[in-house]
Coordinates of C-alpha atoms in Angstrom, one line a residue:
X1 CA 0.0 0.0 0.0
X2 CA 1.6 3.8 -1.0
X3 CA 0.7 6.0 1.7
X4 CA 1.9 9.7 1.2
X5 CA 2.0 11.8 4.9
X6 CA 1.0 15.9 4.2
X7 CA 2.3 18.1 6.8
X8 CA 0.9 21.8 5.8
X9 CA 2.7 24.3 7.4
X10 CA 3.6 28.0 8.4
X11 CA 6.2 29.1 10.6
X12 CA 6.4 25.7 12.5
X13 CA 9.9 25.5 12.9
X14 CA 10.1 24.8 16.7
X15 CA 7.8 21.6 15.8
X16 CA 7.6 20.2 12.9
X17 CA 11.4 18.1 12.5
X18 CA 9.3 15.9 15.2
X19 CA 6.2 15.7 13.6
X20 CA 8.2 14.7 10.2
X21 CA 10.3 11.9 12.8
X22 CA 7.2 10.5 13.6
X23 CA 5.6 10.2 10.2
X24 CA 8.7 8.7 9.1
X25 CA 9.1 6.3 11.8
X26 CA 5.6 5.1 11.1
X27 CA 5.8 4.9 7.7
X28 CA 8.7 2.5 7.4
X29 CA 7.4 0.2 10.6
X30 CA 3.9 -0.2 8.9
X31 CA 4.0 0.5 5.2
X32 CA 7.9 -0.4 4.8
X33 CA 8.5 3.0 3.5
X34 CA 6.4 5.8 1.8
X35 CA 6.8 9.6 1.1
X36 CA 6.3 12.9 3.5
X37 CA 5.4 15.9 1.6
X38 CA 5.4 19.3 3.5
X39 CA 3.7 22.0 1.9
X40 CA 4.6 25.4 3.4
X41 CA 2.6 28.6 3.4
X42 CA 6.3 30.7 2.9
X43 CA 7.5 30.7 6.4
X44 CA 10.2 33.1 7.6
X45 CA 11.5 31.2 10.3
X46 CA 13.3 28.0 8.7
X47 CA 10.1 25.3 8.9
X48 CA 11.8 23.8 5.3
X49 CA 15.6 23.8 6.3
X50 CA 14.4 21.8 9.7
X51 CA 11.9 19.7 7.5
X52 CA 15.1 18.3 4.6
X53 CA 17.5 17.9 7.9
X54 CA 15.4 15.9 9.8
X55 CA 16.4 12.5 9.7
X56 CA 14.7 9.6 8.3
X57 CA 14.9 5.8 7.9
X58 CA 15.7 4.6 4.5
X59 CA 12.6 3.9 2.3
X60 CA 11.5 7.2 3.4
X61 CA 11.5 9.9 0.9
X62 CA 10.9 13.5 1.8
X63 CA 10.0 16.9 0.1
X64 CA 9.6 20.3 1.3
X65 CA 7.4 22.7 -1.2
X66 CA 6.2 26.0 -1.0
X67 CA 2.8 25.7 -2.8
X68 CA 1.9 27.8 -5.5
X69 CA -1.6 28.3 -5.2
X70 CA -3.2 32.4 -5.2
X71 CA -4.7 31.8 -2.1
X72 CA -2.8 31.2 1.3
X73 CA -3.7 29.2 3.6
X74 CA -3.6 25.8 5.0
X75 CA -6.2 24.3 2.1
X76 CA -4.2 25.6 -0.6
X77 CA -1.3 23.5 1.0
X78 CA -3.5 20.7 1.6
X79 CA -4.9 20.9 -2.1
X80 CA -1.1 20.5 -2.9
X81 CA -0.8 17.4 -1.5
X82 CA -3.5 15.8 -3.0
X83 CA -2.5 16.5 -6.4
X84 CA 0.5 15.4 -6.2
X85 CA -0.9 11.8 -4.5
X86 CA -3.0 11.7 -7.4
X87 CA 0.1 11.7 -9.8
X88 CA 2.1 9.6 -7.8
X89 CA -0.8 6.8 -7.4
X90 CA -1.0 6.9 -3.6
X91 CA -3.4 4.7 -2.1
X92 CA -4.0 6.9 0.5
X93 CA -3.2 10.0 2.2
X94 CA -2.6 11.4 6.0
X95 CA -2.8 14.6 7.0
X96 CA -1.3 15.2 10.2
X97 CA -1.1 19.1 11.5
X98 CA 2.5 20.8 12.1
X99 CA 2.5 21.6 15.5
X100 CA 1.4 17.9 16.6
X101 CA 3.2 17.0 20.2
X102 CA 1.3 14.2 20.9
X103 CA 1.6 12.5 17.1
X104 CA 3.4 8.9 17.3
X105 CA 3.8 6.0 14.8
X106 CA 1.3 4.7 15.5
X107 CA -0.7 7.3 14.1
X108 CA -0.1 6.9 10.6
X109 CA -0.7 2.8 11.0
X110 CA -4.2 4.4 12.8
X111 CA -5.2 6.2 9.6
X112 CA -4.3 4.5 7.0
X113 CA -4.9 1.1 8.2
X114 CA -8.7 1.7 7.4
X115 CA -8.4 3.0 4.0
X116 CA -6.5 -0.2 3.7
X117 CA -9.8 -2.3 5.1
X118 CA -12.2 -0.3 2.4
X119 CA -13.0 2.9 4.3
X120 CA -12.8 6.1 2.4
X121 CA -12.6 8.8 5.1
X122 CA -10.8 8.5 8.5
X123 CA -11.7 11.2 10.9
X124 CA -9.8 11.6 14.1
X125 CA -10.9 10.7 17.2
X126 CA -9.0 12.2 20.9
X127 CA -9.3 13.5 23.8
X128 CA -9.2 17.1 23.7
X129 CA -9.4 19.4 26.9
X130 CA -12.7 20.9 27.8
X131 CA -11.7 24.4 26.6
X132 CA -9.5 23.2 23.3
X133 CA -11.4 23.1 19.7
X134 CA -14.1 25.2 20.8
X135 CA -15.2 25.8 17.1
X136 CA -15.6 22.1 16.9
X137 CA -17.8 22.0 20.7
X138 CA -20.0 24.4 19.5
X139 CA -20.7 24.1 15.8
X140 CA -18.4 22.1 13.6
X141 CA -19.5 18.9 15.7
X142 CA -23.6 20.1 16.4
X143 CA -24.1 20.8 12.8
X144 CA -22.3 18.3 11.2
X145 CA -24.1 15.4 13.6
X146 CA -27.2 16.9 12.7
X147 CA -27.3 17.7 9.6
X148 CA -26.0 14.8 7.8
X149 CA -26.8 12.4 10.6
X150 CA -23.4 11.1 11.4
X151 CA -21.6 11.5 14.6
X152 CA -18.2 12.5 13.4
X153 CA -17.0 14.0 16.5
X154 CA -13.8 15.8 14.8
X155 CA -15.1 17.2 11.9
X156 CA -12.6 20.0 11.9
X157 CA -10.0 17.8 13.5
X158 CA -6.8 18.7 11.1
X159 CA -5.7 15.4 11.1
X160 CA -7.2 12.7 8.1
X161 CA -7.0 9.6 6.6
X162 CA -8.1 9.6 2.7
X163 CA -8.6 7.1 -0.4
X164 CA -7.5 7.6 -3.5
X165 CA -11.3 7.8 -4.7
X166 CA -11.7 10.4 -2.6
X167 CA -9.1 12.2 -3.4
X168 CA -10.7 12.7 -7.3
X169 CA -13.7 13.8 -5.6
X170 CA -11.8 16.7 -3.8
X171 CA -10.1 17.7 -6.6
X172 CA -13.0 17.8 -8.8
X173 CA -14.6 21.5 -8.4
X174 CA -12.1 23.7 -9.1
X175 CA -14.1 26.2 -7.7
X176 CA -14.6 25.5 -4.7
X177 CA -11.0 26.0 -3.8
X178 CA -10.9 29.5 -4.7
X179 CA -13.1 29.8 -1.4
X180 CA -12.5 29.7 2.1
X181 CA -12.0 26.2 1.6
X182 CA -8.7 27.1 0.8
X183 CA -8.3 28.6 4.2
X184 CA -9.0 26.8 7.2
X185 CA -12.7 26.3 5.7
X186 CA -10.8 22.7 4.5
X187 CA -11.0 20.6 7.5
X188 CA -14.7 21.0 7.3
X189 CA -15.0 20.8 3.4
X190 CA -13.1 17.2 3.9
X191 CA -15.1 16.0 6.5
X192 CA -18.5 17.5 4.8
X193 CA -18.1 16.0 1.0
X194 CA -17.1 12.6 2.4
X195 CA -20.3 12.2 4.2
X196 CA -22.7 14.0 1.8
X197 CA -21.1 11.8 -1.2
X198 CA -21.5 9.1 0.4
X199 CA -18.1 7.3 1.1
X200 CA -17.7 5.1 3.8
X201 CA -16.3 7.1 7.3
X202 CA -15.2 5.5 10.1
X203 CA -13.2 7.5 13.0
X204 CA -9.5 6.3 14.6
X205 CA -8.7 6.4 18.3
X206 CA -5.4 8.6 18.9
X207 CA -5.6 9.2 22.7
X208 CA -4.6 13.1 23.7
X209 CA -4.3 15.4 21.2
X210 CA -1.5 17.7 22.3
X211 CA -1.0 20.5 19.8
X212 CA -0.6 24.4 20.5
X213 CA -4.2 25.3 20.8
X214 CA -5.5 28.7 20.7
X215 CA -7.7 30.8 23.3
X216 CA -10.9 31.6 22.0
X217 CA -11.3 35.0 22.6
X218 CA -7.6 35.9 21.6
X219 CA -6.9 34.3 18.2
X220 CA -10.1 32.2 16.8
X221 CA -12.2 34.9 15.2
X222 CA -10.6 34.5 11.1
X223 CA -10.7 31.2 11.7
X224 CA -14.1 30.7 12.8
X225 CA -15.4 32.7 9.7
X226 CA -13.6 30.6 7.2
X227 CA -14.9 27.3 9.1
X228 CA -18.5 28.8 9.9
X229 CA -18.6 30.7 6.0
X230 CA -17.9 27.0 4.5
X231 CA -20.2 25.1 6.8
X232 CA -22.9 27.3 5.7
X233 CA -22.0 27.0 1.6
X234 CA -22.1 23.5 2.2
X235 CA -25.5 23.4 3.6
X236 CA -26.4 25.0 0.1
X237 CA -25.0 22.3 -2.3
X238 CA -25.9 19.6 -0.4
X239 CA -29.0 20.4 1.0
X240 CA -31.3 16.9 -0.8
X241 CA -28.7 15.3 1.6
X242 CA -29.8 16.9 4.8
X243 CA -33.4 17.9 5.0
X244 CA -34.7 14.7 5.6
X245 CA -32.0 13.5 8.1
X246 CA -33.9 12.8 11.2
X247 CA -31.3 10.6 13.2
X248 CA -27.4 10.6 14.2
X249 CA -26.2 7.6 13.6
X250 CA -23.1 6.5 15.5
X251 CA -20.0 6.1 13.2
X252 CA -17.3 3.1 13.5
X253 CA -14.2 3.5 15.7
X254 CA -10.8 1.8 15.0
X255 CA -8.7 1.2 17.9
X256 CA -8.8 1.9 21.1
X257 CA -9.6 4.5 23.1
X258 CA -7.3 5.3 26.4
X259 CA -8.9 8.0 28.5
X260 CA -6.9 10.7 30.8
X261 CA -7.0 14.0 31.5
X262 CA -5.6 15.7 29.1
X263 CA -3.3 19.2 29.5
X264 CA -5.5 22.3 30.5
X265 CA -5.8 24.8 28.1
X266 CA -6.2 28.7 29.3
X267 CA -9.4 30.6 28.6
X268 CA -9.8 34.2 28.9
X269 CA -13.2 34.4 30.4
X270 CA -13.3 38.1 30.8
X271 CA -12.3 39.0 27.3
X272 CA -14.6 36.1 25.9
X273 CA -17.4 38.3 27.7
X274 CA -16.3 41.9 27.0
X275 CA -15.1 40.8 23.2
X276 CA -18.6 39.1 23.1
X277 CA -20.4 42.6 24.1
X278 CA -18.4 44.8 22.2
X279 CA -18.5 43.1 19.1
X280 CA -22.8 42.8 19.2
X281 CA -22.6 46.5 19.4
X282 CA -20.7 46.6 16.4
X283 CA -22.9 44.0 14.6
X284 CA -26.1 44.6 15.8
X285 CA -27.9 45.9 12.9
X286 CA -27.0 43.0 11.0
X287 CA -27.2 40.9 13.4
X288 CA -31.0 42.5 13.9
X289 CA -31.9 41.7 10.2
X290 CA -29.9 38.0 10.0
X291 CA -32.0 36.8 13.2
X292 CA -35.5 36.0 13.9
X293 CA -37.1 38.4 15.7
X294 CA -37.3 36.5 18.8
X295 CA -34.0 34.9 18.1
X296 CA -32.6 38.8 18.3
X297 CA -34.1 39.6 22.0
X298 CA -33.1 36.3 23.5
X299 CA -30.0 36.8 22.2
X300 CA -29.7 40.4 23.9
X301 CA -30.7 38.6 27.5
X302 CA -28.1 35.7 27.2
X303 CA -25.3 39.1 26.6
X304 CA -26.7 40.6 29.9
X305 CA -26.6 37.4 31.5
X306 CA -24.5 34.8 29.5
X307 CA -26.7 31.9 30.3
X308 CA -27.1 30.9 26.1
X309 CA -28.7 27.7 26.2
X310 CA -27.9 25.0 23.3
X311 CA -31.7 25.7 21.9
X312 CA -31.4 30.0 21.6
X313 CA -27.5 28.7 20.1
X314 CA -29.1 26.1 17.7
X315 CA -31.3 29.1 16.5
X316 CA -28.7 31.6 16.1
X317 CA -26.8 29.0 13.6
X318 CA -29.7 28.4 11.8
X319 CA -30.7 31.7 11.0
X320 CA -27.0 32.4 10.6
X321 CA -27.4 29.7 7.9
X322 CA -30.7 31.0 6.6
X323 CA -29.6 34.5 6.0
X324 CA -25.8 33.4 4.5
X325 CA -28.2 31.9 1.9
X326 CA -30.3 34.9 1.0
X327 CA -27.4 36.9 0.9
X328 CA -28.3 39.3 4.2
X329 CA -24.8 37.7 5.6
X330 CA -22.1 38.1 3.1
X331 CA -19.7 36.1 5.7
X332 CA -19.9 34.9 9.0
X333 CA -17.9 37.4 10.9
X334 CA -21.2 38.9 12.6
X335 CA -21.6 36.2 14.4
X336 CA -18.4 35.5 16.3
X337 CA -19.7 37.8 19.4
X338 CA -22.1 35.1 20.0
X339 CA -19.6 32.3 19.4
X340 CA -17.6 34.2 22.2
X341 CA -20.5 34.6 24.3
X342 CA -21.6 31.0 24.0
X343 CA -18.2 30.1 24.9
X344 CA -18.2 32.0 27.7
X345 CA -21.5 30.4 28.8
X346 CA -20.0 26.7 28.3
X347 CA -16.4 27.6 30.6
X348 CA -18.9 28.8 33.3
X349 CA -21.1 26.0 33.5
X350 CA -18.3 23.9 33.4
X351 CA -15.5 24.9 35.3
X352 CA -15.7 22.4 38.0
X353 CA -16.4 19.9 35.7
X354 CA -13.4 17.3 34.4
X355 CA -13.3 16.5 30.4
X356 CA -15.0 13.9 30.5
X357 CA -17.6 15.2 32.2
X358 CA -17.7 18.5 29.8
X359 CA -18.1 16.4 27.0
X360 CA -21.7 14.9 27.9
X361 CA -22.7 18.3 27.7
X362 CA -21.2 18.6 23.9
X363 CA -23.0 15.0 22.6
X364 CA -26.1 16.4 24.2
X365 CA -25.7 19.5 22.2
X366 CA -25.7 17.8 18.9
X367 CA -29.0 15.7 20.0
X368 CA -30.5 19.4 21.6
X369 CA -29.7 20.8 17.2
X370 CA -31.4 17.7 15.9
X371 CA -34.3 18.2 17.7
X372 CA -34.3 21.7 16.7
X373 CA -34.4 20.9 13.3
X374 CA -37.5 22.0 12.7
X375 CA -36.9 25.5 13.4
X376 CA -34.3 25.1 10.2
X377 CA -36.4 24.0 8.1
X378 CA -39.2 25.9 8.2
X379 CA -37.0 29.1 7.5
X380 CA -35.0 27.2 5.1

């Protein structure tokens, strides 16, 4: 079996030579060799030179590229890869993300493997601190479960297994990566087409993820556009595949799962808040004719308050949805205030609660949008 590794990258020197190591490792132990492509957005900071002098055993062929694609961003680089699998007659791809800590081996084995048994997509599957992937907690994972009906509970996860049928697929609108697909609206496009196309999805049990997340309030706001923008395009084009979805069904594992704690990850509660209230000021006229009318005033309590319950947030995404599709929200950045403000409702009601615990409160969310469905439709 050829499997090609894709690292995409940008100014990850201090991590990537062990991410590379890893893939390498994993490559020759399970596949007997194989090749490690990273595709770099033009970092300043050495990310290639530490990528060619990273050692590797011998079957192991490695290339550092700068992709040349008119948008940057980590889907361009990703895009990259995939073309060149297609020429090189990979039988399947892994994506694993730059600034990976916890990545091992075993990891590649864990995503490939499947492709190898007949599966199409592999989705990751880890533990993630309450308060890491928050994008994911509060839409990527909702939406996607109950949309399409398939509990994928990484959708934007950044690490992937592919085929090389799916691969064709990707590549096959040109169009779509002009968008924010080409951003970080990939990880969901991936995740997304596989399902709605009907390939066969199965998820792979990785442990921790340990990675240099990202506080919410500080850093997340481009990228929640990009994700949130592409989410909602998608609900356009595929929208005979979702309407009549009335279930989540639970989606194959491979592997085992070993739970711990994982590391804590640092919120900024305040600035969630004050970023939350400051930006609705900013938006509110928008916000005023993107919302349902009663949508809008419940949304002006849970700012006074932030008590934003999964039912008022299931209703903000869908009218977020509803009005990205008549055109009365060009993008999705409008909506980010009440992303923070959700968030800040989620690290209250849960900050004496462990992971584990959190993350009953995240399945129940998806189940909470499902039922809300309704509300969708009838504005759809």
């Amino acid at each position: 079996m050829r499997v090609i590794v894709g690292i995409p990258s940008y100014n990850n020197a201090d991590t990537i030579g062990y991410v590379v190591r890893q893939a390498a490792e994993g490559l020759k132990k399970y596949f007997g060799g194989g090749l490690i492509i990273n595709s770099d957005g033009g970092s300043k900071d050495g990310t290639r030179e530490v990528v060619m002098k990273t050692p590797v055993p011998e079957g192991v062929e490695v290339r550092s590229l700068v992709y040349k694609w008119p948008i940057p961003g980590k889907g361009s680089a990703m895009k990259e890869v995939l073309e060149i699998a297609r020429e090189e007659g990979a039988d399947a791809v892994v994506f694993v993300d730059s600034d990976l800590r916890s990545i091992t081996p075993e990891w590649i084995y864990k995503f490939a493997k499947p492709i190898e048994e007949g599966y199409h997509f592999v989705a990751p599957l880890y533990l993630r601190h309450k308060y890491d992937g928050t994008i994911t907690n509060n839409i990527a994972y909702p939406m996607t479960a109950s949309l399409y009906g398939y509990n994928v509970r990484q959708p934007i996860g950044g690490d992937f297994g592919i085929s090389a049928e799916l691969i064709d697929t990707y590549l096959g609108d040109e169009e779509i990566w002009k968008s924010d697909v080409a951003r970080f609206g990939v990880d969901i496009f991936l995740t997304t087409t596989a399902i709605a196309e009907g390939f066969k999805v199965i998820q792979t049990a990785l442990g921790v993820k340990i990675h240099d997340p990202k506080d919410p309030a500080a850093s997340l706001g481009p990228m929640f556009n990009q994700v949130v923008g592409t989410l909602f395009m998608l609900m356009q084009k595929y929208e005979d595949k979702w309407k009549n979805v009335r279930d989540i069904k639970p989606v194959p594992v491979f592997g085992e799962m070993e739970v711990r704690e994982p590391e804590p990850v640092k919120v900024s509660l305040d600035l969630l808040k004050e970023r939350a209230r400051n930006l609705f000021e900013e938006n509110k006229e928008i916000l005023e004719k993107a919302l349902s009318k009663e949508t809008f005033e419940e949304v002006k309590e849970a700012l006074r308050t932030f008590d934003f319950d999964d039912v008022l947030w299931s209703h903000v995404l869908f009218d977020g949805a509803v009005a990205y599709k008549n055109g009365i929200l060009k993008n999705a950045e409008p909506l980010v205030p009440l992303y923070f403000a959700k968030t800040a409702d989620f690290v209250e009601k849960t900050k004496d609660m462990t992971t584990e615990e959190a993350e009953k409160l995240v399945l129940k969310r998806a189940e909470t949008f499902l039922k809300e469905k309704d509300y969708l439709l009838e504005r759809w």
